[in-house]
Short mmCIF file of C-alpha atoms and ligand atoms in Angstrom, two decimals:
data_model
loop_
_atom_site.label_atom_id
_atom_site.label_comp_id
_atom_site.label_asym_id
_atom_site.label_seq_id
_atom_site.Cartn_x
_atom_site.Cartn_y
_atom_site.Cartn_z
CA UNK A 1 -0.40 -26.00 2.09
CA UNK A 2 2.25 -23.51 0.84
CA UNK A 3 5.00 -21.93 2.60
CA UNK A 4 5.41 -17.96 2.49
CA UNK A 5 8.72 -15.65 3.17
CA UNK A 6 7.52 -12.29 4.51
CA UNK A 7 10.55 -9.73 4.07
CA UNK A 8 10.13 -6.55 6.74
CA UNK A 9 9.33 -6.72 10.21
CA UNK A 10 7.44 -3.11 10.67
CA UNK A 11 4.33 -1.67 11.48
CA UNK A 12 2.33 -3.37 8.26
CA UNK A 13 4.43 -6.75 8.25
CA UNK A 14 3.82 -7.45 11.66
CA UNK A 15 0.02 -7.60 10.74
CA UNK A 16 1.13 -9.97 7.68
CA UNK A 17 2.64 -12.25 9.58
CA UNK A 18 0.23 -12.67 12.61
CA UNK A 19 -2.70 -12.99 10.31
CA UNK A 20 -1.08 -15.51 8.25
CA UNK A 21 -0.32 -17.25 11.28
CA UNK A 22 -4.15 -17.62 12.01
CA UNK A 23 -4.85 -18.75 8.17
CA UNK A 24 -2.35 -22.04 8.62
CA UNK A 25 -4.56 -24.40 6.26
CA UNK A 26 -3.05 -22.01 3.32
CA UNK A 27 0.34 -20.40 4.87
CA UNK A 28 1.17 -23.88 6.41
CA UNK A 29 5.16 -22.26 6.94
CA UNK A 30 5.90 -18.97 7.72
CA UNK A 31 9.25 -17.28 7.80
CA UNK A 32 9.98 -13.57 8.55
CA UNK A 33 13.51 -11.82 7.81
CA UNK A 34 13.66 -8.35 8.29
CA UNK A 35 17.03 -5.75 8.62
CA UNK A 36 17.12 -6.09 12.43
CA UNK A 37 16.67 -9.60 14.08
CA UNK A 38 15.39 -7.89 17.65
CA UNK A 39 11.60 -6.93 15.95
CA UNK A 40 11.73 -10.52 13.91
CA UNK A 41 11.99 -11.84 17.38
CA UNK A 42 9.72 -9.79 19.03
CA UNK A 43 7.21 -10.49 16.61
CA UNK A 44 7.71 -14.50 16.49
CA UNK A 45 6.75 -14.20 20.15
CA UNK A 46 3.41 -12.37 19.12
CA UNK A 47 2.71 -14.81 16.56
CA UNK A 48 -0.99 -17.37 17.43
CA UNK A 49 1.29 -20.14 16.11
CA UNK A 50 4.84 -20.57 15.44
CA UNK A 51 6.97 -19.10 12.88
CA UNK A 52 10.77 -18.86 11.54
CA UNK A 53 12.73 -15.68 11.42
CA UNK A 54 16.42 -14.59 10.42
CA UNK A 55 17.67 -11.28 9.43
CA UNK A 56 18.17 -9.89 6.34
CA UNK A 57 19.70 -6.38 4.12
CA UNK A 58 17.12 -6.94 1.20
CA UNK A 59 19.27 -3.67 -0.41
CA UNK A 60 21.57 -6.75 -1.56
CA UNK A 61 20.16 -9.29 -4.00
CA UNK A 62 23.04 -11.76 -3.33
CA UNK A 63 21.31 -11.89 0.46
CA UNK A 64 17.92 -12.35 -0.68
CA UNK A 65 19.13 -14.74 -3.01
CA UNK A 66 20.32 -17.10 -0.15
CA UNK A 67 17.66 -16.43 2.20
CA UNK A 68 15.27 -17.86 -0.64
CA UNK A 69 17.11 -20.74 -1.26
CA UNK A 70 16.96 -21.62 2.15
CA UNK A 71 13.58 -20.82 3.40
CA UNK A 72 12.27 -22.28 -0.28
CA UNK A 73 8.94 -20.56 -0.28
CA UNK A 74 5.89 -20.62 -2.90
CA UNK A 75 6.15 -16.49 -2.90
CA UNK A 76 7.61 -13.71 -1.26
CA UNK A 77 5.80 -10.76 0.49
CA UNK A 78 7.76 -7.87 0.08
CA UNK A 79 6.70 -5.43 3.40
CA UNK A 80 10.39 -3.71 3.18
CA UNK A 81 10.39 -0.20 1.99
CA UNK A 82 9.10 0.88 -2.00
CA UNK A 83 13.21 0.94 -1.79
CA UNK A 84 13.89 -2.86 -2.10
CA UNK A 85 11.23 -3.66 -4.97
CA UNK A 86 13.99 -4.77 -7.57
CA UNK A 87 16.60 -6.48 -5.31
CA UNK A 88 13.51 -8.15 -4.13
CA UNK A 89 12.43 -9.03 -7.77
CA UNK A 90 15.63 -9.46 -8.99
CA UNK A 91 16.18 -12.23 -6.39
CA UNK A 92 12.54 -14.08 -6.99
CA UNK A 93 13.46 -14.45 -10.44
CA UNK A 94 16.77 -15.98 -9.87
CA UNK A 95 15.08 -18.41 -7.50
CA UNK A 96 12.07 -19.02 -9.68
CA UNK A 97 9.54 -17.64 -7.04
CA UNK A 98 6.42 -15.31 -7.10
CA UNK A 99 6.39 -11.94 -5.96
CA UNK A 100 4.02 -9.50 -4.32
CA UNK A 101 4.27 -6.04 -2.74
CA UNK A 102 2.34 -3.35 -1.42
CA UNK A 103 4.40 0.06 -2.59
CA UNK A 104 5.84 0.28 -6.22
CA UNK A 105 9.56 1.38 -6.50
CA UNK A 106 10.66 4.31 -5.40
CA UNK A 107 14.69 4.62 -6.14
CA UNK A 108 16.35 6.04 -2.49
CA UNK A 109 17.75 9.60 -3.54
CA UNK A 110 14.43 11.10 -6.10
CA UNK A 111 11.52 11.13 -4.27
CA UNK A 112 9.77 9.66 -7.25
CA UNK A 113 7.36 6.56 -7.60
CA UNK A 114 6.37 5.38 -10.63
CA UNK A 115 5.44 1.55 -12.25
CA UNK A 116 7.77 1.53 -14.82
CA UNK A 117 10.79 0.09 -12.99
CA UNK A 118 8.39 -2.93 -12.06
CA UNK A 119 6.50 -3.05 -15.71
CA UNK A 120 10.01 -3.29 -17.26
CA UNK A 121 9.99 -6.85 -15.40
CA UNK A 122 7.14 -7.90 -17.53
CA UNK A 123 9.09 -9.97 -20.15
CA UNK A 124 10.82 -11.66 -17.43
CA UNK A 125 8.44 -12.84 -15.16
CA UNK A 126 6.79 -13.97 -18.13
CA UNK A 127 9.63 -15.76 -19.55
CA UNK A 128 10.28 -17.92 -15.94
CA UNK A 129 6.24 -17.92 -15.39
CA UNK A 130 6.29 -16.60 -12.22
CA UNK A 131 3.76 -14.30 -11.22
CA UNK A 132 4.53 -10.35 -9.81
CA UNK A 133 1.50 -9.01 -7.91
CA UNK A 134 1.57 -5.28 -7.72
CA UNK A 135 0.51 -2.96 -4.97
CA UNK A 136 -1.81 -5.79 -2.83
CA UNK A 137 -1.89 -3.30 0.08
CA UNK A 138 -5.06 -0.63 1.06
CA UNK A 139 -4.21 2.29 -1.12
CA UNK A 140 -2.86 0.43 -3.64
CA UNK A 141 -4.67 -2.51 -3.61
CA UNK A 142 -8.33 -2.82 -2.44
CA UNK A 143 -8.91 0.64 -3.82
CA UNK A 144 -8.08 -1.38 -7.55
CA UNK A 145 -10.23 -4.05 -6.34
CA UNK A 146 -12.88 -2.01 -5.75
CA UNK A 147 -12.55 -0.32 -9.33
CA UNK A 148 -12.07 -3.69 -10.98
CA UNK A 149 -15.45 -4.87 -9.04
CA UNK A 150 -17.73 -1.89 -9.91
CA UNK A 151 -16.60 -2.52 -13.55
CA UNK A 152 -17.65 -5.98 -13.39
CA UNK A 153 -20.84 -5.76 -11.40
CA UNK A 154 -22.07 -1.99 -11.48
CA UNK A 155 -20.98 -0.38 -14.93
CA UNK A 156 -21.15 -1.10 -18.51
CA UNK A 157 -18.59 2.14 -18.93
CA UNK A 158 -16.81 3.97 -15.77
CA UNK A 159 -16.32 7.64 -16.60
CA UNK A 160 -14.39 8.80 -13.19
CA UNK A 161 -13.22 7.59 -10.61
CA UNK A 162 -12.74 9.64 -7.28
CA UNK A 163 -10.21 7.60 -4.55
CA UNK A 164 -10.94 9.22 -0.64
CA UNK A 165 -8.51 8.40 1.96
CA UNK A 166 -9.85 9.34 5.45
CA UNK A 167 -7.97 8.42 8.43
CA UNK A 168 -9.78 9.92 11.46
CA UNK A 169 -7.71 8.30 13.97
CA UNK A 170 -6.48 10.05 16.89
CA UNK A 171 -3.11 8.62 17.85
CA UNK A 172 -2.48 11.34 21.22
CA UNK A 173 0.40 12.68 19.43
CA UNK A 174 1.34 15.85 18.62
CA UNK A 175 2.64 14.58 15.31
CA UNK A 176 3.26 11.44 14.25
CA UNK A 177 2.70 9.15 10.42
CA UNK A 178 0.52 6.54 10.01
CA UNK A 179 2.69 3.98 8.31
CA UNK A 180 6.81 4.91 7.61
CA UNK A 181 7.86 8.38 8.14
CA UNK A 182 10.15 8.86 5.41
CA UNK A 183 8.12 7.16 2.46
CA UNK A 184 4.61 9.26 4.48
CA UNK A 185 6.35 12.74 4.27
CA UNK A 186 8.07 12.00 0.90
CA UNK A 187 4.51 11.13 -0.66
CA UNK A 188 2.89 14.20 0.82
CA UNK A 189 5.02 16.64 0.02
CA UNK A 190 5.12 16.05 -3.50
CA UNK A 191 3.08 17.93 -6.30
CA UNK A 192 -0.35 16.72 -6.63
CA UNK A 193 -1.50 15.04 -10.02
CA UNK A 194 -4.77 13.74 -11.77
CA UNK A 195 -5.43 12.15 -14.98
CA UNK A 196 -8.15 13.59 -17.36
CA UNK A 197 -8.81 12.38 -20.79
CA UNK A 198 -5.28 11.24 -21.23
CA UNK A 199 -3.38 13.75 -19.64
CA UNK A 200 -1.62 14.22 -16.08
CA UNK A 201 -2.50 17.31 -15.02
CA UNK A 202 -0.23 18.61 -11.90
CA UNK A 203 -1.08 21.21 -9.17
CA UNK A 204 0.65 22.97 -6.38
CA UNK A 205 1.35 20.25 -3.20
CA UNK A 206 -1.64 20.06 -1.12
CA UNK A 207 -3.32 22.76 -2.69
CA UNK A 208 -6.58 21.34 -3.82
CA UNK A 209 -9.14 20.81 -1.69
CA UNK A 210 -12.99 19.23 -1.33
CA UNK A 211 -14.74 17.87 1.41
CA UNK A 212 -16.39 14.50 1.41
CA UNK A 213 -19.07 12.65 3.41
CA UNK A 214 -16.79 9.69 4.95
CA UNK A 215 -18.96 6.74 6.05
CA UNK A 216 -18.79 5.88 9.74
CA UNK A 217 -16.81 9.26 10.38
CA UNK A 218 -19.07 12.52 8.68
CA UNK A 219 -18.10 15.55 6.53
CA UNK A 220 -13.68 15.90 5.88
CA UNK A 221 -11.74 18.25 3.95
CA UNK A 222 -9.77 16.25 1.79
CA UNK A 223 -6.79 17.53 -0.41
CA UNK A 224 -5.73 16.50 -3.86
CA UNK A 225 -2.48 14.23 -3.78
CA UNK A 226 -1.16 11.81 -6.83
CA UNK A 227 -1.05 8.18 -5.95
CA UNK A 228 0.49 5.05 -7.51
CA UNK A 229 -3.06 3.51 -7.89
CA UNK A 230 -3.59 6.41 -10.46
CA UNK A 231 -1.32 5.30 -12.99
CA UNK A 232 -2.36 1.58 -13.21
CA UNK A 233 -6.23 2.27 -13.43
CA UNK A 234 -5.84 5.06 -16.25
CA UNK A 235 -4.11 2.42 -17.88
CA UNK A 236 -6.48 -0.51 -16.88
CA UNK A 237 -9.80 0.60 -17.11
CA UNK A 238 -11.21 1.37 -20.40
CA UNK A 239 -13.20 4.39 -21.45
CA UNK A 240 -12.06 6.26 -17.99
CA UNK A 241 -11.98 10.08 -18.85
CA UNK A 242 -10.94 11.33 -15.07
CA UNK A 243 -8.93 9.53 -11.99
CA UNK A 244 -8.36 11.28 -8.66
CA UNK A 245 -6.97 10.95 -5.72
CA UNK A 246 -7.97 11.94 -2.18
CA UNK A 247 -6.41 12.41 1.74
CA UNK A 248 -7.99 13.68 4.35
CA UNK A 249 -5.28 15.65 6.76
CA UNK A 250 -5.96 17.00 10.60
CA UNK A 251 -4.91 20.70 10.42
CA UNK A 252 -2.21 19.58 13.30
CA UNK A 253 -0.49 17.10 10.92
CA UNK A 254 -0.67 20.16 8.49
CA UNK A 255 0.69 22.76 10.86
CA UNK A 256 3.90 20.15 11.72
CA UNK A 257 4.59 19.47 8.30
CA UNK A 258 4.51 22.97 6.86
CA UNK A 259 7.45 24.03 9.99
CA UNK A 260 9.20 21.13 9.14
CA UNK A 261 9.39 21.32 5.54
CA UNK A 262 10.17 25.64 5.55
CA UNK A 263 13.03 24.54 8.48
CA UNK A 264 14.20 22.12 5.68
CA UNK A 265 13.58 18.58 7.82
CA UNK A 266 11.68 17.08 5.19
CA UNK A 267 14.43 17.39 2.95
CA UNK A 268 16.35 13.98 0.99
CA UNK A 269 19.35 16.10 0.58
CA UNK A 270 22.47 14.80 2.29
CA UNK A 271 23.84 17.46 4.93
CA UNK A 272 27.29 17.36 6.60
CA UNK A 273 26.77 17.11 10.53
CA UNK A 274 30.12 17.66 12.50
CA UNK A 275 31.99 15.60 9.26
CA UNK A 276 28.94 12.72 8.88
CA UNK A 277 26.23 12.63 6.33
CA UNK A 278 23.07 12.99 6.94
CA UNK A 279 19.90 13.42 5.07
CA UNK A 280 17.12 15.49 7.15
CA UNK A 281 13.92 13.25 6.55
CA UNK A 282 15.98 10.10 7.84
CA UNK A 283 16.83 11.81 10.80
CA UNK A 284 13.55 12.91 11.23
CA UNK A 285 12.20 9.39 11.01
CA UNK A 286 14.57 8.36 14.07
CA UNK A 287 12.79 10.97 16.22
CA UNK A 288 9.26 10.41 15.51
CA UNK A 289 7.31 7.46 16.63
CA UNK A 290 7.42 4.50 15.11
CA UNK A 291 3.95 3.75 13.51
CA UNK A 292 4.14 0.25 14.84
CA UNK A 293 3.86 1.48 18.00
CA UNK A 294 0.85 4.28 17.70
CA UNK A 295 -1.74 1.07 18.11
CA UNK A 296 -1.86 1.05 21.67
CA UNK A 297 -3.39 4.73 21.60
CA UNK A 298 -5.40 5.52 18.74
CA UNK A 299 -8.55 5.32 18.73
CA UNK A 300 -11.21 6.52 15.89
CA UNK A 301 -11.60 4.93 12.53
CA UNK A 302 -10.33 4.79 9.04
CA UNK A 303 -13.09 5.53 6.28
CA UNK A 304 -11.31 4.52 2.52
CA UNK A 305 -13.09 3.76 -0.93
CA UNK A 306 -13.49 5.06 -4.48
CA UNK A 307 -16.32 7.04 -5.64
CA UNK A 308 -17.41 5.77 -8.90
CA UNK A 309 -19.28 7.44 -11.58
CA UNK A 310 -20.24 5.85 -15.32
CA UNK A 311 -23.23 4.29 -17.42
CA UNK A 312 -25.41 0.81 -16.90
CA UNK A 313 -28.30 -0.08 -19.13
CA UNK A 314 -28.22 3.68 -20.64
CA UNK A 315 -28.62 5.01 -17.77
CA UNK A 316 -26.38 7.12 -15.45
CA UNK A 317 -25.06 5.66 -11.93
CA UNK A 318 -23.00 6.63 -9.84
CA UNK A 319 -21.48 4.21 -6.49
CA UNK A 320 -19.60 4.52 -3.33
CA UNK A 321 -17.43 1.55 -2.34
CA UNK A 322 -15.85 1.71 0.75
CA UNK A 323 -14.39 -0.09 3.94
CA UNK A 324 -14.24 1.78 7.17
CA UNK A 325 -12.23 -0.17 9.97
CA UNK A 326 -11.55 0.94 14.00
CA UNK A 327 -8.40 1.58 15.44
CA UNK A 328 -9.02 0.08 18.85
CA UNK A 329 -10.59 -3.23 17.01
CA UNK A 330 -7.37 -3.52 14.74
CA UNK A 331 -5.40 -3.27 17.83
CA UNK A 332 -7.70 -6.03 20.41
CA UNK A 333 -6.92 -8.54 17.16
CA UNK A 334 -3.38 -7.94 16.09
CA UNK A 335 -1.73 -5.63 18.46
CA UNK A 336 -1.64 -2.93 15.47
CA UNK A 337 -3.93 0.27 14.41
CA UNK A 338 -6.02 0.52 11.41
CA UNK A 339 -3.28 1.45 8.98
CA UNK A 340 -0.94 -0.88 9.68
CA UNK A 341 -4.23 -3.67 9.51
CA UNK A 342 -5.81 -2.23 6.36
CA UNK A 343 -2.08 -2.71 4.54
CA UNK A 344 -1.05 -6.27 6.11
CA UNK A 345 -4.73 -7.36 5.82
CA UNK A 346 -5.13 -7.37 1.83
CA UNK A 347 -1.37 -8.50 1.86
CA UNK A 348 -1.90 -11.92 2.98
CA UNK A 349 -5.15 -12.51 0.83
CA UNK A 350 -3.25 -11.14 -2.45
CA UNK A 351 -0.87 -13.70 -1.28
CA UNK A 352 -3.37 -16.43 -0.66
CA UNK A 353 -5.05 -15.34 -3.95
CA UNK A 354 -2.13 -17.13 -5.68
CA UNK A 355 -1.05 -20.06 -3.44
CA UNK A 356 -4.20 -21.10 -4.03
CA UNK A 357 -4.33 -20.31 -7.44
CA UNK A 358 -7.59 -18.27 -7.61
CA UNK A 359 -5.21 -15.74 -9.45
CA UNK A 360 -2.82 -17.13 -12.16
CA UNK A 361 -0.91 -16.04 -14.95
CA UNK A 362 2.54 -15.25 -15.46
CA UNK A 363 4.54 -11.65 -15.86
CA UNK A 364 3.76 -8.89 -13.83
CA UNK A 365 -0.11 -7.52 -12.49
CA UNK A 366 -1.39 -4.83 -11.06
CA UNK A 367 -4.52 -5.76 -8.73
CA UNK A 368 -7.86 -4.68 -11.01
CA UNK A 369 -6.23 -7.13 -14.15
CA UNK A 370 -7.53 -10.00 -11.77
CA UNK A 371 -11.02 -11.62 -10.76
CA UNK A 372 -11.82 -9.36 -7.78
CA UNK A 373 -14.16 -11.70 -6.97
CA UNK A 374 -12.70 -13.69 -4.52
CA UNK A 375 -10.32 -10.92 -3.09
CA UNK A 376 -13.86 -8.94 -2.16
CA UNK A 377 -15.28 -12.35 -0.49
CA UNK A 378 -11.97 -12.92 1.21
CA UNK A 379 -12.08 -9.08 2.37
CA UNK A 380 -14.96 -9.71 4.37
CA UNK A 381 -13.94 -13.23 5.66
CA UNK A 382 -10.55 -11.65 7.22
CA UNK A 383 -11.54 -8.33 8.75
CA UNK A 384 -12.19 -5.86 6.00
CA UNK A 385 -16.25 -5.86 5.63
CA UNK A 386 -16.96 -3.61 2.20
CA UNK A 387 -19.99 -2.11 1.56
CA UNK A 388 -21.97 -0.53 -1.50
CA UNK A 389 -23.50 2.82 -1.42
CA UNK A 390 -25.62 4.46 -4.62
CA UNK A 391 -24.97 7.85 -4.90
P1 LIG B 1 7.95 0.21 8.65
O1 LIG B 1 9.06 1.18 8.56
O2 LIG B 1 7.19 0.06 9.90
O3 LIG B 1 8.48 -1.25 8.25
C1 LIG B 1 9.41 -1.48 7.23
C2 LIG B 1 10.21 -2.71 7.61
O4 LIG B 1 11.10 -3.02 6.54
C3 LIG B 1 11.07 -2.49 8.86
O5 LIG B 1 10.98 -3.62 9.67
C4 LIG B 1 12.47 -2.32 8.27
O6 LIG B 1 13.51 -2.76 9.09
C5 LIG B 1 12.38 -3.23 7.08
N1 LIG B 1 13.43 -2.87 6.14
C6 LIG B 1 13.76 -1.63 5.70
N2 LIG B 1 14.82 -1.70 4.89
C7 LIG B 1 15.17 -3.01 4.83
C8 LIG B 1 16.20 -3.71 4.17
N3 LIG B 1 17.10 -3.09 3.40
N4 LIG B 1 16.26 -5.05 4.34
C9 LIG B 1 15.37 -5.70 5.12
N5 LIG B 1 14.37 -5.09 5.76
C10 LIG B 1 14.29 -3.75 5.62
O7 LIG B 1 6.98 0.54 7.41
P2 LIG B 1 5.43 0.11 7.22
O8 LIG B 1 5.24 -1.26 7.76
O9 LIG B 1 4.60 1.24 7.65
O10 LIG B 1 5.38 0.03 5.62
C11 LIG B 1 5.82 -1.13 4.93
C12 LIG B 1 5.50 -1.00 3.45
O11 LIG B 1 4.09 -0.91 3.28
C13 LIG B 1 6.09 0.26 2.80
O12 LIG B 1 6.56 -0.08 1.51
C14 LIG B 1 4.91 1.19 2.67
O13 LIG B 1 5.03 2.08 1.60
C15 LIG B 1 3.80 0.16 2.40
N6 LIG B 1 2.44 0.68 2.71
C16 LIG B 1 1.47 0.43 1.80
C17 LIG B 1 0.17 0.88 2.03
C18 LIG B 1 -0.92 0.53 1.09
O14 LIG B 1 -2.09 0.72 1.44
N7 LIG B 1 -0.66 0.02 -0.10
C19 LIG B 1 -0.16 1.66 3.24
C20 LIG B 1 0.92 1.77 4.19
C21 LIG B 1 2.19 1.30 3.91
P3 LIG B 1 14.08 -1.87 10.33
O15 LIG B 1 13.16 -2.26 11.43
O16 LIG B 1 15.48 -2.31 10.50
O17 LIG B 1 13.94 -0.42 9.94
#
């Protein structure tokens, strides 16, 4: 019986909260604080059982601060924007409180994510033994799990690992992101990066491209993007010599993007408009939907897993591990689509992972340094059913 603060009110939080709410032998209180009070209180009314709300700028350490002393939860589950990682760290560790996310740090004006801000925390998570789980989303998150269970059951080695993000849902839009705008275009539009034999190894944005057999949704042309994930399984699982990363786009999200980013849209850059600042991908953001509300009308499915190749008993194997989840049956449950689901989902059981101390251990972790075990039987138990493919 363990209370839980869930800080951010959006697409993927929403899901947090409502399936904690059905999961009240573990998350026996549940508070929500979010920037604006309006979607705290629209979602408290969406809730299967009750919950506390109250708004919050997590930008400011000195609020979270307070709003932990007050609520007093076991942990904090950070759905707020990559953004607020260290306030929100920063304030757990004052509190004495654990700490889990979904996104790692991204800092507001370089569109550049990276672990290092949160493995810097190491020493002092350690030193108050509190416990910092990493990235317990989708893509971060059950994508590590899925490495970190292949290792254990399938592989005496891994030699490569190939991550393949399909999202065949069709929303109705013309354009629109599947989770936040801003942190969805910043990611995309990036350089792509892979790690071979010890080495990152860049390439042009979105300019790499393979097609894979998705499970559930056929034949996609994927393209080469880096991804947090990358960096903590290079690091975490031994004797890898290659680590990719895969997304499948429609050529319509393409198209959109490519006008947007040669009109300059996608840009971080602050512009003067009639004497206010503005930067071009936040005012972008206010014009396109809102993820949280796309669940209504997509329908279709996501298809997301790691391709695994490596050595058992001398011989060579190689494994697909994958979930593959439907838009419309995301959105009869929690009122969200598949996205939103597949992030929120593996949110609350990272969470429940340590209230119920299946996962200890003190300092800061990223998902594959724990038992994946549990996580993989809790998958199943809570909407994500996994399944294993030989290749
Ligand atoms: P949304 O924009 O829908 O939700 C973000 C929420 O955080 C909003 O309610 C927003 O408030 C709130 N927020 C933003 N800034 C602050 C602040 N300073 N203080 C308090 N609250 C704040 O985004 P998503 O739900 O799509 O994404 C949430 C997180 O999940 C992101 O970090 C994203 O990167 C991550 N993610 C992870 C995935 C994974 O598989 N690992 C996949 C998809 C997303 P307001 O309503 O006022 O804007």
């Amino acid at each position: 019986m363990s209370k839980v603060l869930i800080i951010g009110a959006g697409a993927a939080g929403s899901v947090v909260a409502k399936k904690c709410a059905k999961n009240r032998d573990i998350f026996s209180e549940i508070h929500v604080a979010s920037r604006t009070l309006s979607k705290c209180t629209a979602l408290q009314s969406e809730c299967s059982t009750p919950i506390t709300i109250s708004q919050v700028d997590a930008d400011e350490t000195a609020q979270v601060e307070q709003l932990i002393r007050r609520v007093d939860p076991e942990i904090v589950i950070n759905m707020a924007l990559p953004y607020q990682d260290l306030s929100i760290m920063d304030a757990c560790l004052i509190t004495g409180v654990h700490y889990l996310d979904t996104a790692n740090y991204e800092p507001k004006d370089e569109a550049k994510f990276c672990y290092q801000w949160q493995w810097d925390y190491q020493d002092r998570f350690k030193e108050k033994g509190l416990l910092a789980v990493l990235g317990s989303g989708f893509d971060p998150g059950v994508t590590n799990i899925f490495c970190a269970y292949a290792q254990k059951h399938y592989f005496d080695s891994i030699e490569t690992i190939d991550i393949v993000d399909c999202n065949d849902g069709d929303h109705g839009h013309p354009f629109a992101t599947n989770f936040n705008p801003e942190i969805n275009i910043r990611e995309v539009t990036q350089r792509g990066k892979y790690w071979e034999k010890g080495e990152w190894i860049e390439t042009a944005p979105l300019s790499v491209t393979e097609t894979f057999d998705f499970p559930e949704v056929g034949p996609r042309k994927a393209y080469l993007m880096h991804h947090e994930e990358l960096e903590s399984l290079a690091k975490h699982i031994k004797g890898l010599q290659r680590i990719r990363f895969w997304m499948t786009f429609s050529d319509s999200y393409l198209n959109h993007l490519n006008v947007l980013q040669s009109i300059g849209m996608t840009s971080i850059e602050p512009i003067d408009y009639n004497g206010q600042e503005i930067v071009p991908l936040q005012f972008l953001k206010a014009v396109l939907p809102n993820p949280a509300s796309l669940g209504k009308t997509t329908t279709g499915k996501t298809s997301i897993g790691c391709i695994i190749r490596g050595q058992k008993d001398g011989k060579e194997r190689s494994i697909f591990i994958y979930n593959s989840c439907d838009h419309a049956t995301c959105y009869e449950e929690v009122q969200s689509q598949a996205v939103s689901y597949t992030t929120g989902v593996p949110a609350m059981i990272g969470a429940m992972m340590v209230l119920t101390g299946k996962w200890q251990g003190t300092g800061v972790f990223n998902m594959e340094e724990f038992d994946p075990d549990p996580f993989m039987e809790a998958l199943s138990a809570h909407g994500l059913p996994w399944h294993v493919k030989e290749l």
